[in-house]
């Protein structure tokens, strides 16, 4: 017996409505009729203007900037659908905020990622659909099913097309992990694009600040692709790119990451860096005032639409990877 609602309905908050519309276009359905606003004092107000009784509801809401507002919108929307007797509620969180607070680095630190997972569970979600969690073990923070999609197939398809796989010499290219913690995902990506792997060994002094120490692997004379999951202030990414060229002697440096948080001077840093091009997924919208030329986005909505279809039909998602 398939345990889902009678039909799929997709709703969105204010975090990334264009992404939700893209999913609906792929699914061939209309975006659910709801309004998410705020009262005069800043409290979130949610109005659902159509019946969801017995439906399989998917709430699309990345918890990006402003993180706390978008998180509250998600929680209140889940609560609204639960109280409206939705058959099943899936929180579609393309970018899961607070994911970098997944452990105690020093005494008396919170584990905020676990707290957020508890809140989503208690609000009434039945499952979570997300992409490229900063740490895979965050799936275990939830007491409900979590489907964690990977953006690497999208990047692999892009670069194999950009650098024609039938033409380029694989020895002239290299995937570079920007730090030790990203080696596993970078190795998996390097395998997909049939390239070698190098690692930037760096020492982080404090949050959003790091010092590049060494390049592990051979990058001299090669075209390098820096691969990461999150670009926040872009300091680490740009420092790594500079080290790859100045210390490692790389010919050119490209970069890609699943989630472009792009806080503070991030866009300016990328534009002024030696990075030829930064490719992001559209899990988070680009800053409205961005007018540069180096940052581009790939559309992840089709992958999420396929995942939603498979969740509804209770079929495997792993083949998407």
mmCIF file of C-alpha atoms in Angstrom:
data_model
loop_
_atom_site.group_PDB
_atom_site.id
_atom_site.type_symbol
_atom_site.label_atom_id
_atom_site.label_comp_id
_atom_site.label_asym_id
_atom_site.label_seq_id
_atom_site.Cartn_x
_atom_site.Cartn_y
_atom_site.Cartn_z
ATOM 1 C CA UNK A 1 0.000 0.000 0.000
ATOM 2 C CA UNK A 2 1.370 3.427 -0.997
ATOM 3 C CA UNK A 3 1.295 5.736 2.026
ATOM 4 C CA UNK A 4 0.811 9.152 0.492
ATOM 5 C CA UNK A 5 -1.914 11.685 -0.192
ATOM 6 C CA UNK A 6 -4.370 11.601 -3.066
ATOM 7 C CA UNK A 7 -2.530 14.221 -5.169
ATOM 8 C CA UNK A 8 0.656 16.315 -5.163
ATOM 9 C CA UNK A 9 0.473 19.978 -4.152
ATOM 10 C CA UNK A 10 3.509 22.261 -3.962
ATOM 11 C CA UNK A 11 3.583 25.425 -1.855
ATOM 12 C CA UNK A 12 6.299 27.964 -1.180
ATOM 13 C CA UNK A 13 7.311 30.609 1.315
ATOM 14 C CA UNK A 14 9.201 33.782 0.444
ATOM 15 C CA UNK A 15 12.743 32.372 0.475
ATOM 16 C CA UNK A 16 12.938 31.242 -3.176
ATOM 17 C CA UNK A 17 9.532 31.258 -4.913
ATOM 18 C CA UNK A 18 11.104 31.104 -8.399
ATOM 19 C CA UNK A 19 12.649 27.759 -7.506
ATOM 20 C CA UNK A 20 9.253 26.421 -6.401
ATOM 21 C CA UNK A 21 7.692 27.631 -9.658
ATOM 22 C CA UNK A 22 10.426 25.807 -11.565
ATOM 23 C CA UNK A 23 9.570 22.593 -9.751
ATOM 24 C CA UNK A 24 5.880 23.049 -10.571
ATOM 25 C CA UNK A 25 6.688 23.669 -14.234
ATOM 26 C CA UNK A 26 8.607 20.374 -14.341
ATOM 27 C CA UNK A 27 5.741 18.569 -12.585
ATOM 28 C CA UNK A 28 3.119 20.138 -14.851
ATOM 29 C CA UNK A 29 1.060 21.523 -11.958
ATOM 30 C CA UNK A 30 0.194 24.969 -10.620
ATOM 31 C CA UNK A 31 1.912 26.362 -7.554
ATOM 32 C CA UNK A 32 -0.313 26.061 -4.493
ATOM 33 C CA UNK A 33 -2.371 29.105 -3.550
ATOM 34 C CA UNK A 34 -0.992 30.486 -0.307
ATOM 35 C CA UNK A 35 0.104 33.852 1.023
ATOM 36 C CA UNK A 36 2.958 34.276 3.497
ATOM 37 C CA UNK A 37 3.289 37.770 4.917
ATOM 38 C CA UNK A 38 4.072 39.404 8.266
ATOM 39 C CA UNK A 39 1.977 41.270 10.817
ATOM 40 C CA UNK A 40 2.953 44.776 11.863
ATOM 41 C CA UNK A 41 5.113 43.443 14.690
ATOM 42 C CA UNK A 42 7.000 41.042 12.399
ATOM 43 C CA UNK A 43 5.153 37.829 13.253
ATOM 44 C CA UNK A 44 4.695 35.481 10.290
ATOM 45 C CA UNK A 45 1.205 35.224 8.831
ATOM 46 C CA UNK A 46 0.242 32.248 6.639
ATOM 47 C CA UNK A 47 -2.985 31.906 4.642
ATOM 48 C CA UNK A 48 -3.673 28.724 2.641
ATOM 49 C CA UNK A 49 -6.374 29.494 0.106
ATOM 50 C CA UNK A 50 -7.177 26.000 -1.157
ATOM 51 C CA UNK A 51 -8.027 22.647 0.356
ATOM 52 C CA UNK A 52 -5.147 20.292 1.147
ATOM 53 C CA UNK A 53 -7.183 17.643 2.960
ATOM 54 C CA UNK A 54 -5.678 14.239 2.187
ATOM 55 C CA UNK A 55 -3.103 15.692 -0.219
ATOM 56 C CA UNK A 56 0.623 15.010 -0.502
ATOM 57 C CA UNK A 57 1.950 18.484 0.321
ATOM 58 C CA UNK A 58 5.489 19.645 -0.484
ATOM 59 C CA UNK A 59 6.612 22.911 1.140
ATOM 60 C CA UNK A 60 9.546 24.450 -0.743
ATOM 61 C CA UNK A 61 11.546 26.749 1.514
ATOM 62 C CA UNK A 62 15.353 26.975 1.730
ATOM 63 C CA UNK A 63 16.437 28.383 5.094
ATOM 64 C CA UNK A 64 18.792 30.969 3.603
ATOM 65 C CA UNK A 65 19.086 34.680 4.457
ATOM 66 C CA UNK A 66 17.175 35.956 6.401
ATOM 67 C CA UNK A 67 17.619 32.540 8.010
ATOM 68 C CA UNK A 68 15.388 32.923 11.060
ATOM 69 C CA UNK A 69 12.502 34.502 9.140
ATOM 70 C CA UNK A 70 12.598 31.798 6.478
ATOM 71 C CA UNK A 71 12.816 29.058 9.114
ATOM 72 C CA UNK A 72 9.766 30.427 10.931
ATOM 73 C CA UNK A 73 7.847 30.630 7.657
ATOM 74 C CA UNK A 74 8.635 26.963 7.037
ATOM 75 C CA UNK A 75 7.592 25.868 10.523
ATOM 76 C CA UNK A 76 4.340 27.821 10.481
ATOM 77 C CA UNK A 77 3.433 26.585 6.986
ATOM 78 C CA UNK A 78 4.007 22.982 8.094
ATOM 79 C CA UNK A 79 1.797 23.578 11.119
ATOM 80 C CA UNK A 80 -0.917 25.115 8.923
ATOM 81 C CA UNK A 81 -0.947 22.107 6.570
ATOM 82 C CA UNK A 82 -0.945 19.636 9.457
ATOM 83 C CA UNK A 83 -3.956 21.344 11.016
ATOM 84 C CA UNK A 84 -5.646 21.384 7.588
ATOM 85 C CA UNK A 85 -5.461 17.547 7.476
ATOM 86 C CA UNK A 86 -2.856 17.167 4.729
ATOM 87 C CA UNK A 87 -2.249 13.492 3.960
ATOM 88 C CA UNK A 88 1.545 13.829 4.155
ATOM 89 C CA UNK A 89 3.854 16.851 4.491
ATOM 90 C CA UNK A 90 7.349 16.963 3.020
ATOM 91 C CA UNK A 91 9.609 19.872 3.913
ATOM 92 C CA UNK A 92 11.594 20.612 0.729
ATOM 93 C CA UNK A 93 14.658 22.485 2.000
ATOM 94 C CA UNK A 94 17.064 22.947 -0.942
ATOM 95 C CA UNK A 95 19.540 24.662 1.404
ATOM 96 C CA UNK A 96 19.476 23.618 5.061
ATOM 97 C CA UNK A 97 20.571 26.547 7.227
ATOM 98 C CA UNK A 98 22.380 25.991 10.548
ATOM 99 C CA UNK A 99 23.978 22.874 9.005
ATOM 100 C CA UNK A 100 27.478 24.100 9.862
ATOM 101 C CA UNK A 101 26.590 24.015 13.562
ATOM 102 C CA UNK A 102 26.469 20.223 13.621
ATOM 103 C CA UNK A 103 28.826 19.508 16.545
ATOM 104 C CA UNK A 104 30.422 21.036 19.622
ATOM 105 C CA UNK A 105 33.735 22.662 18.736
ATOM 106 C CA UNK A 106 34.311 23.864 22.289
ATOM 107 C CA UNK A 107 32.640 23.691 25.678
ATOM 108 C CA UNK A 108 29.074 25.005 25.987
ATOM 109 C CA UNK A 109 28.521 25.237 22.207
ATOM 110 C CA UNK A 110 24.995 24.464 20.949
ATOM 111 C CA UNK A 111 24.315 21.895 18.249
ATOM 112 C CA UNK A 112 21.924 24.137 16.369
ATOM 113 C CA UNK A 113 21.428 21.789 13.415
ATOM 114 C CA UNK A 114 19.894 19.210 15.761
ATOM 115 C CA UNK A 115 17.652 21.857 17.338
ATOM 116 C CA UNK A 116 16.359 22.915 13.921
ATOM 117 C CA UNK A 117 15.758 19.267 12.998
ATOM 118 C CA UNK A 118 13.728 18.821 16.182
ATOM 119 C CA UNK A 119 11.654 21.925 15.392
ATOM 120 C CA UNK A 120 10.830 20.737 11.867
ATOM 121 C CA UNK A 121 9.852 17.313 13.188
ATOM 122 C CA UNK A 122 7.680 18.705 15.979
ATOM 123 C CA UNK A 123 5.995 21.171 13.609
ATOM 124 C CA UNK A 124 4.488 18.179 11.801
ATOM 125 C CA UNK A 125 6.681 17.312 8.808
ATOM 126 C CA UNK A 126 6.575 13.669 7.731
ATOM 127 C CA UNK A 127 9.810 13.718 5.720
ATOM 128 C CA UNK A 128 12.514 16.090 4.487
ATOM 129 C CA UNK A 129 13.936 16.569 0.992
ATOM 130 C CA UNK A 130 17.171 18.549 0.805
ATOM 131 C CA UNK A 131 20.406 18.839 -1.188
ATOM 132 C CA UNK A 132 24.087 18.513 -0.283
ATOM 133 C CA UNK A 133 23.884 18.709 3.486
ATOM 134 C CA UNK A 134 27.093 20.202 4.874
ATOM 135 C CA UNK A 135 27.565 17.037 6.941
ATOM 136 C CA UNK A 136 25.877 13.787 5.930
ATOM 137 C CA UNK A 137 25.274 12.795 9.558
ATOM 138 C CA UNK A 138 22.691 15.589 9.878
ATOM 139 C CA UNK A 139 20.262 13.104 8.326
ATOM 140 C CA UNK A 140 20.445 11.273 11.650
ATOM 141 C CA UNK A 141 19.372 14.395 13.542
ATOM 142 C CA UNK A 142 15.839 13.886 12.189
ATOM 143 C CA UNK A 143 13.455 11.276 13.566
ATOM 144 C CA UNK A 144 11.863 10.979 10.130
ATOM 145 C CA UNK A 145 13.002 10.028 6.589
ATOM 146 C CA UNK A 146 15.481 12.419 4.943
ATOM 147 C CA UNK A 147 16.322 12.359 1.232
ATOM 148 C CA UNK A 148 19.609 14.174 0.591
ATOM 149 C CA UNK A 149 20.111 14.917 -3.112
ATOM 150 C CA UNK A 150 23.554 15.551 -4.615
ATOM 151 C CA UNK A 151 24.387 18.395 -6.974
ATOM 152 C CA UNK A 152 27.475 16.669 -8.401
ATOM 153 C CA UNK A 153 25.633 15.147 -11.415
ATOM 154 C CA UNK A 154 24.567 18.642 -12.483
ATOM 155 C CA UNK A 155 28.117 19.987 -12.213
ATOM 156 C CA UNK A 156 29.548 16.936 -13.945
ATOM 157 C CA UNK A 157 27.172 17.352 -16.870
ATOM 158 C CA UNK A 158 28.077 21.052 -17.123
ATOM 159 C CA UNK A 159 31.856 20.584 -17.104
ATOM 160 C CA UNK A 160 31.861 17.542 -19.381
ATOM 161 C CA UNK A 161 29.987 19.707 -21.871
ATOM 162 C CA UNK A 162 32.125 22.814 -21.300
ATOM 163 C CA UNK A 163 35.387 20.897 -21.634
ATOM 164 C CA UNK A 164 34.302 18.460 -24.333
ATOM 165 C CA UNK A 165 34.994 15.037 -22.832
ATOM 166 C CA UNK A 166 35.800 13.573 -26.235
ATOM 167 C CA UNK A 167 38.439 16.227 -26.892
ATOM 168 C CA UNK A 168 40.211 17.200 -23.683
ATOM 169 C CA UNK A 169 43.183 15.399 -22.174
ATOM 170 C CA UNK A 170 42.167 14.274 -18.686
ATOM 171 C CA UNK A 171 45.706 14.772 -17.418
ATOM 172 C CA UNK A 172 45.407 18.507 -18.076
ATOM 173 C CA UNK A 173 42.528 18.905 -15.583
ATOM 174 C CA UNK A 174 42.214 18.451 -11.842
ATOM 175 C CA UNK A 175 39.458 18.699 -9.231
ATOM 176 C CA UNK A 176 40.608 20.467 -6.073
ATOM 177 C CA UNK A 177 39.103 20.107 -2.605
ATOM 178 C CA UNK A 178 39.282 23.502 -0.813
ATOM 179 C CA UNK A 179 39.907 21.789 2.553
ATOM 180 C CA UNK A 180 40.395 18.391 4.159
ATOM 181 C CA UNK A 181 36.726 18.185 5.195
ATOM 182 C CA UNK A 182 35.539 18.308 1.583
ATOM 183 C CA UNK A 183 37.782 15.531 0.272
ATOM 184 C CA UNK A 184 35.083 12.841 0.137
ATOM 185 C CA UNK A 185 32.649 14.902 -1.944
ATOM 186 C CA UNK A 186 35.475 16.211 -4.158
ATOM 187 C CA UNK A 187 36.747 12.680 -4.786
ATOM 188 C CA UNK A 188 33.265 11.542 -5.806
ATOM 189 C CA UNK A 189 32.976 14.505 -8.174
ATOM 190 C CA UNK A 190 36.456 13.882 -9.618
ATOM 191 C CA UNK A 191 35.409 10.314 -10.377
ATOM 192 C CA UNK A 192 32.338 11.537 -12.265
ATOM 193 C CA UNK A 193 34.377 13.899 -14.470
ATOM 194 C CA UNK A 194 37.326 11.461 -14.824
ATOM 195 C CA UNK A 195 39.898 13.886 -13.383
ATOM 196 C CA UNK A 196 42.618 13.721 -10.757
ATOM 197 C CA UNK A 197 42.265 15.120 -7.240
ATOM 198 C CA UNK A 198 44.275 17.672 -5.241
ATOM 199 C CA UNK A 199 43.681 19.142 -1.788
ATOM 200 C CA UNK A 200 44.222 22.580 -0.308
ATOM 201 C CA UNK A 201 45.586 22.185 3.205
ATOM 202 C CA UNK A 202 44.548 25.225 5.228
ATOM 203 C CA UNK A 203 44.437 26.326 8.808
ATOM 204 C CA UNK A 204 41.312 28.181 9.932
ATOM 205 C CA UNK A 205 42.074 30.879 12.498
ATOM 206 C CA UNK A 206 38.452 31.758 13.297
ATOM 207 C CA UNK A 207 35.020 31.688 11.644
ATOM 208 C CA UNK A 208 35.152 32.921 8.016
ATOM 209 C CA UNK A 209 38.930 33.421 8.251
ATOM 210 C CA UNK A 210 41.578 30.938 7.153
ATOM 211 C CA UNK A 211 45.219 30.707 6.118
ATOM 212 C CA UNK A 212 46.208 28.507 3.201
ATOM 213 C CA UNK A 213 49.204 26.360 4.074
ATOM 214 C CA UNK A 214 49.974 23.912 1.274
ATOM 215 C CA UNK A 215 48.748 22.177 -1.903
ATOM 216 C CA UNK A 216 48.600 18.387 -1.737
ATOM 217 C CA UNK A 217 48.702 16.945 -5.242
ATOM 218 C CA UNK A 218 49.942 18.022 -8.649
ATOM 219 C CA UNK A 219 48.179 21.057 -10.177
ATOM 220 C CA UNK A 220 51.044 22.724 -12.060
ATOM 221 C CA UNK A 221 50.037 23.687 -15.586
ATOM 222 C CA UNK A 222 46.545 22.234 -15.142
ATOM 223 C CA UNK A 223 43.039 23.671 -15.359
ATOM 224 C CA UNK A 224 41.604 23.217 -11.869
ATOM 225 C CA UNK A 225 38.025 23.009 -10.638
ATOM 226 C CA UNK A 226 37.511 23.932 -6.972
ATOM 227 C CA UNK A 227 34.540 21.953 -5.658
ATOM 228 C CA UNK A 228 32.692 22.815 -2.428
ATOM 229 C CA UNK A 229 29.200 22.667 -0.949
ATOM 230 C CA UNK A 230 28.796 26.238 0.389
ATOM 231 C CA UNK A 231 30.223 29.614 -0.598
ATOM 232 C CA UNK A 232 29.555 32.056 2.229
ATOM 233 C CA UNK A 233 31.905 35.051 2.359
ATOM 234 C CA UNK A 234 34.063 33.479 -0.399
ATOM 235 C CA UNK A 235 37.248 34.196 1.562
ATOM 236 C CA UNK A 236 38.295 30.550 1.758
ATOM 237 C CA UNK A 237 37.400 29.908 -1.881
ATOM 238 C CA UNK A 238 39.328 32.893 -3.227
ATOM 239 C CA UNK A 239 42.353 32.205 -1.013
ATOM 240 C CA UNK A 240 42.375 28.606 -2.199
ATOM 241 C CA UNK A 241 42.187 29.706 -5.838
ATOM 242 C CA UNK A 242 45.068 32.135 -5.313
ATOM 243 C CA UNK A 243 47.179 29.420 -3.663
ATOM 244 C CA UNK A 244 46.441 26.975 -6.491
ATOM 245 C CA UNK A 245 47.794 29.491 -9.008
ATOM 246 C CA UNK A 246 50.645 31.070 -7.032
ATOM 247 C CA UNK A 247 51.879 28.088 -5.020
ATOM 248 C CA UNK A 248 50.707 25.217 -7.202
ATOM 249 C CA UNK A 249 51.262 26.870 -10.576
ATOM 250 C CA UNK A 250 47.859 26.031 -12.054
ATOM 251 C CA UNK A 251 47.026 27.337 -15.525
ATOM 252 C CA UNK A 252 43.430 28.355 -14.706
ATOM 253 C CA UNK A 253 40.993 27.989 -11.810
ATOM 254 C CA UNK A 254 37.247 27.425 -12.035
ATOM 255 C CA UNK A 255 34.974 26.872 -9.037
ATOM 256 C CA UNK A 256 31.584 25.377 -8.286
ATOM 257 C CA UNK A 257 29.457 24.910 -5.176
ATOM 258 C CA UNK A 258 25.927 23.776 -4.449
ATOM 259 C CA UNK A 259 24.841 26.681 -2.265
ATOM 260 C CA UNK A 260 25.752 30.325 -2.827
ATOM 261 C CA UNK A 261 25.095 32.010 0.520
ATOM 262 C CA UNK A 262 27.240 34.942 -0.709
ATOM 263 C CA UNK A 263 27.370 36.994 2.483
ATOM 264 C CA UNK A 264 28.973 40.417 2.805
ATOM 265 C CA UNK A 265 31.775 41.020 0.269
ATOM 266 C CA UNK A 266 31.495 37.564 -1.329
ATOM 267 C CA UNK A 267 30.442 38.705 -4.810
ATOM 268 C CA UNK A 268 33.091 41.435 -4.933
ATOM 269 C CA UNK A 269 35.762 38.968 -3.806
ATOM 270 C CA UNK A 270 34.849 36.505 -6.533
ATOM 271 C CA UNK A 271 34.828 39.213 -9.190
ATOM 272 C CA UNK A 272 38.290 40.426 -8.098
ATOM 273 C CA UNK A 273 39.774 36.942 -7.717
ATOM 274 C CA UNK A 274 41.689 34.751 -10.153
ATOM 275 C CA UNK A 275 38.654 32.456 -10.466
ATOM 276 C CA UNK A 276 37.545 32.333 -14.092
ATOM 277 C CA UNK A 277 33.949 31.348 -13.280
ATOM 278 C CA UNK A 278 31.926 30.325 -10.228
ATOM 279 C CA UNK A 279 29.021 27.965 -10.902
ATOM 280 C CA UNK A 280 26.321 27.641 -8.228
ATOM 281 C CA UNK A 281 22.989 25.867 -8.065
ATOM 282 C CA UNK A 282 19.844 27.984 -7.715
ATOM 283 C CA UNK A 283 18.938 26.527 -4.314
ATOM 284 C CA UNK A 284 19.502 30.077 -3.020
ATOM 285 C CA UNK A 285 18.654 33.094 -5.191
ATOM 286 C CA UNK A 286 21.502 35.369 -6.234
ATOM 287 C CA UNK A 287 21.616 38.779 -4.505
ATOM 288 C CA UNK A 288 19.191 41.123 -6.251
ATOM 289 C CA UNK A 289 21.917 43.720 -6.768
ATOM 290 C CA UNK A 290 24.476 41.359 -8.318
ATOM 291 C CA UNK A 291 25.660 42.673 -11.688
ATOM 292 C CA UNK A 292 28.957 40.821 -12.076
ATOM 293 C CA UNK A 293 29.963 38.390 -14.816
ATOM 294 C CA UNK A 294 31.726 35.528 -13.020
ATOM 295 C CA UNK A 295 28.881 33.945 -11.027
ATOM 296 C CA UNK A 296 26.342 31.764 -12.815
ATOM 297 C CA UNK A 297 23.660 29.334 -11.646
ATOM 298 C CA UNK A 298 22.528 25.904 -12.827
ATOM 299 C CA UNK A 299 18.892 24.900 -12.390
ATOM 300 C CA UNK A 300 18.353 22.192 -9.755
ATOM 301 C CA UNK A 301 14.537 22.364 -9.973
ATOM 302 C CA UNK A 302 14.261 19.447 -12.460
ATOM 303 C CA UNK A 303 16.143 17.150 -10.074
ATOM 304 C CA UNK A 304 13.864 18.130 -7.187
ATOM 305 C CA UNK A 305 10.802 17.593 -9.394
ATOM 306 C CA UNK A 306 12.013 14.062 -10.232
ATOM 307 C CA UNK A 307 12.632 13.394 -6.535
ATOM 308 C CA UNK A 308 9.140 14.616 -5.617
ATOM 309 C CA UNK A 309 7.613 12.342 -8.258
ATOM 310 C CA UNK A 310 9.531 9.364 -6.875
ATOM 311 C CA UNK A 311 8.620 10.194 -3.287
ATOM 312 C CA UNK A 312 4.954 10.333 -4.276
ATOM 313 C CA UNK A 313 5.187 7.046 -6.181
ATOM 314 C CA UNK A 314 7.298 5.421 -3.428
ATOM 315 C CA UNK A 315 10.121 4.536 -5.821
ATOM 316 C CA UNK A 316 13.907 4.818 -5.442
ATOM 317 C CA UNK A 317 15.626 8.211 -5.495
ATOM 318 C CA UNK A 318 19.221 6.950 -5.485
ATOM 319 C CA UNK A 319 19.276 6.469 -9.254
ATOM 320 C CA UNK A 320 19.148 10.275 -9.632
ATOM 321 C CA UNK A 321 22.741 10.424 -8.352
#
